[in-house]
Amino acid sequence: MPYERVSLSDASWLLMESRERPMHVATLLIYSLPDNAGDDYLGNLVRDLRGSTEFADPFNRRLVDNSLRLMTPMWTRDYDLDMEFHVRHQALPQPGGERELGMLISRLHSNPMDFSRPLWEYHVIEGLDDNRWAVYFKMHHSMVDGIAGIRMLQRSMSADPEETGTPALWSAHPPVEEHARASHSPLALLRTAAHTVGSVVGVGRGLLSIVRAARDRDDPAKLPFQTPVSILNHRIHSQRRFATQQYEFERIRKLSKQAGCTVNDIILALCSGALRRFLKELGALPGRALTAGIPVSLRAKDDEGAGSAVSFIIADLATNIADPQRRLKSISSSTRRAKALMSDMPRDTIERYTAAVMTPYSLQMLAGLEGRTRPVFNVTISNVPGPTEPLYFRGSRLEAMYPVSAVTHGQALNITCYSYAGTLTFGFAGCRDTLPHMQRLAVYTGEALEELEQVFSRANKSGGKAKTLSAVVPKRERSTASS
Amino acid sequence: MPYERVSLSDASWLLMESRERPMHVATLLIYSLPDNAGDDYLGNLVRDLRGSTEFADPFNRRLVDNSLRLMTPMWTRDYDLDMEFHVRHQALPQPGGERELGMLISRLHSNPMDFSRPLWEYHVIEGLDDNRWAVYFKMHHSMVDGIAGIRMLQRSMSADPEETGTPALWSAHPPVEEHARASHSPLALLRTAAHTVGSVVGVGRGLLSIVRAARDRDDPAKLPFQTPVSILNHRIHSQRRFATQQYEFERIRKLSKQAGCTVNDIILALCSGALRRFLKELGALPGRALTAGIPVSLRAKDDEGAGSAVSFIIADLATNIADPQRRLKSISSSTRRAKALMSDMPRDTIERYTAAVMTPYSLQMLAGLEGRTRPVFNVTISNVPGPTEPLYFRGSRLEAMYPVSAVTHGQALNITCYSYAGTLTFGFAGCRDTLPHMQRLAVYTGEALEELEQVFSRANKSGGKAKTLSAVVPKRERSTASS
């Protein structure tokens, strides 16, 4: 077949690839076994998946083999994949709890991919306690963006617990209407916009001025904040840590209502509280507040349709404020201001800005020139909304889904949340050397949550309001972490 | 502490390192659990090993971190190792047989090491059937040569099954007398000789003429053999396969006596028979005989002491001969001739030759300039003699030990045998893409063995000899393989 040029945007992920900074992303999926599952359920599943050799795009795409394949990349197609390589059967040592899972994911995420094959791996993990199993699904960022990846995963599951014929992820062709929608996706938009603006470097420069302008206009007299240099913003090494945390979504929603802010603000406040304590214990909490780069969804000034644009703002995490209520208030007003500012922009400016921010090289520049200069923000925190109804894969119920992101020089930590069927999950991906004991970050978000709940429960009571918080007992809240 | 120059020989392993050709070597150790082992035996062992933070040389040596660390390497010492990184707890999926073990080892051996840390990893593997567990111990070739590595491993075990205090491998300091012996080891010799001869390139050139001379003098009229190009001698990719085979040593020894040849010749004949069938099935058996590069131990002409020199010969594997008996005969006379030729050399010539061959760059040149030209030999086959009495580690009996070698451009397959406590084990390490279904190679050595046994059993009978082969029923013969 003819070779195909790798798009500018995808190529930039390949140019960034190095041993210290592999540019793959992954998703961890936790399933519960069906009640009637035999001992050979997973063994049969692996065998069956290896036999699924029908490949939807981009699963049989691979880089043309030449010595400069990362510099001048071209795609070709493989029609005979080594399925034992791509579909792997893993197991956890005893007792098979969240700790053992976290350690395995950390190791798998530290391993570079094989660039002579299609850039994906699907790991079936057995030995997870409580009758559960897991999938660690890894792709190179040049083959998929985050949103398309999650759409793919959702497509490969079913709302029907009885459905046993769900195709393998790589064999599920997207429905035609999704193809159509895809051209309006942030990724498609990004590609178009990136080409419009011109060279990648040009985009980066334009972007920096937008970011600076946005911050300066924020209220220069009162808040001329400058992002501090923190341990999160130096050069990284090749090994990763991964930790998770899962909450009942209702708990977060209630708190946001009591506090009069968005769910996103609560997520930021939990991350902020956890980061504050974590860095303080390491003796590494900067005097100035940390900032977070956050993809947000917002309505532009001239947007008459129902659609919303996805964009990117920088929020003040207020990690220099000890009082949790004041900290949340500060975070919330910072995100409100940033969104208001963006909403004042016309839609095409937002799109250009978004495209600029989401282009990998620009992110590099935002991240502070590869960890060698002051960062523009300290940490990336994303919140990806997922389906509200439970999903199944061949009779196994999806219990939780965690994005496992890439980290890069100048950005040693990435926090991504995912909401699904009444739960909110946090995935923490970090550089192993930069973040010792990273599981504590996951645990500390729970403490930050309890602290805020107490504050607003007290506030409601002392305010004489009749409504008392109903005790929200989480059905299942877990924390997966490698130390 | 002051930096330390990396020796010429060790540095060359670092220079060779690349994503396609990681230069680490490993050993797979299979243990049986002690009878009284509780469920927490391995969990406790891992915890305890992680707590062993006393490091004998070279276990806390690491490369000084700079952007050219592989080009201009310097050693420094680490006194605070990340023990969860170095000591890893792995598990096999069900049913935990030789196949699952082979697949795990193949994957672990495909993963590159982290050059910002001391270059070793110790993996404790649970879930192996038959009440067994395993260790996969990996080191970079720049930190250890094969013989020193095996000596290290033996030192970290005990002949006493009751001994529970055996130190961790990395905490066991070598006894003083071993230090003394070490200076006469092939490695020490190699280093000295390499320096004597001069530059590495010079060594390589001198070596090639020695090899050519050896072959030409072999009997130019009758055997002007030229090593054929085979699928084993092209450039390799980054992924590995590993397979094993285990035989009762007695079975091999008996056959060698019946056939009137050495145990080494039988090993070569098994490899030859297996390679012949394997390549034939792939439609890739060259018309000329394959050749093997083999480290051998021999007595030099002027050697008056009891010691023997370790050297390197090239043997004719006679893979172009269909008849197993004639094939063995051809192999055996080829090794006899090569050894006779070497024995005629004075000891210092042998030493120089050996040093030349064992220097990594020379091996590269021997291997045919990185897989781009005709190879000097097709495959490396080594036989490492181990202890004859059983060894134990904290109550677990060592059942088998398999070297897991590095492969390189032009040498996609390495076969290393190890004899221990009445067994002979074969470890096959190969490039995953070059050698599909590599486990068959392991299985075919068994068929080659049966074939030869039948031939000599018949020969003995028809020759009217009274002595019949006693039926040798192997107590435990296993084959671990990834497909």
Coordinates of C-alpha atoms in Angstrom, one line a residue, chain A residues 46-47 50 81-88 117, chain B residues 97-107 110 239-244 278 428 430-443 479-483:
Chain A
V46 CA -7.0 -13.6 25.8
R47 CA -7.1 -16.5 23.2
R50 CA -5.6 -12.7 19.9
L81 CA 0.3 -8.4 13.4
D82 CA 2.1 -10.5 16.0
M83 CA -1.0 -10.8 18.3
E84 CA 0.9 -12.4 21.2
F85 CA 2.9 -9.2 21.2
H86 CA 0.0 -6.9 21.1
V87 CA -2.4 -8.8 23.4
R88 CA -0.6 -9.7 26.7
R117 CA 5.0 -2.3 15.1
Chain B
G97 CA 3.4 -23.4 33.3
E98 CA 6.6 -23.3 31.3
R99 CA 4.8 -21.5 28.5
E100 CA 3.6 -18.6 30.7
L101 CA 7.1 -18.4 32.2
G102 CA 8.7 -18.2 28.8
M103 CA 6.4 -15.4 27.7
L104 CA 7.1 -13.4 30.8
I105 CA 10.9 -13.8 30.5
S106 CA 10.7 -12.8 26.8
R107 CA 8.9 -9.6 27.7
S110 CA 12.8 -7.1 25.8
Q239 CA 11.8 -7.6 21.0
R240 CA 13.1 -11.0 22.3
R241 CA 11.9 -14.5 22.7
F242 CA 13.2 -17.0 25.2
A243 CA 12.8 -20.7 25.4
T244 CA 14.4 -23.4 27.6
F278 CA 13.6 -25.4 12.3
F428 CA 17.6 -20.1 23.7
G430 CA 16.5 -14.8 20.1
C431 CA 15.2 -11.8 18.2
R432 CA 11.4 -12.1 18.3
D433 CA 10.9 -11.1 14.7
T434 CA 13.7 -13.2 13.2
L435 CA 12.6 -16.4 15.0
P436 CA 8.9 -17.0 15.0
H437 CA 7.8 -20.1 16.9
M438 CA 11.2 -20.2 18.6
Q439 CA 10.0 -22.7 21.2
R440 CA 10.1 -25.3 18.5
L441 CA 13.9 -25.1 18.5
A442 CA 13.9 -26.2 22.1
V443 CA 11.5 -29.0 21.4
S479 CA 10.8 -27.1 28.2
T480 CA 10.0 -23.4 28.9
A481 CA 9.1 -21.5 25.8
S482 CA 7.4 -18.5 24.5
S483 CA 5.9 -19.0 21.1

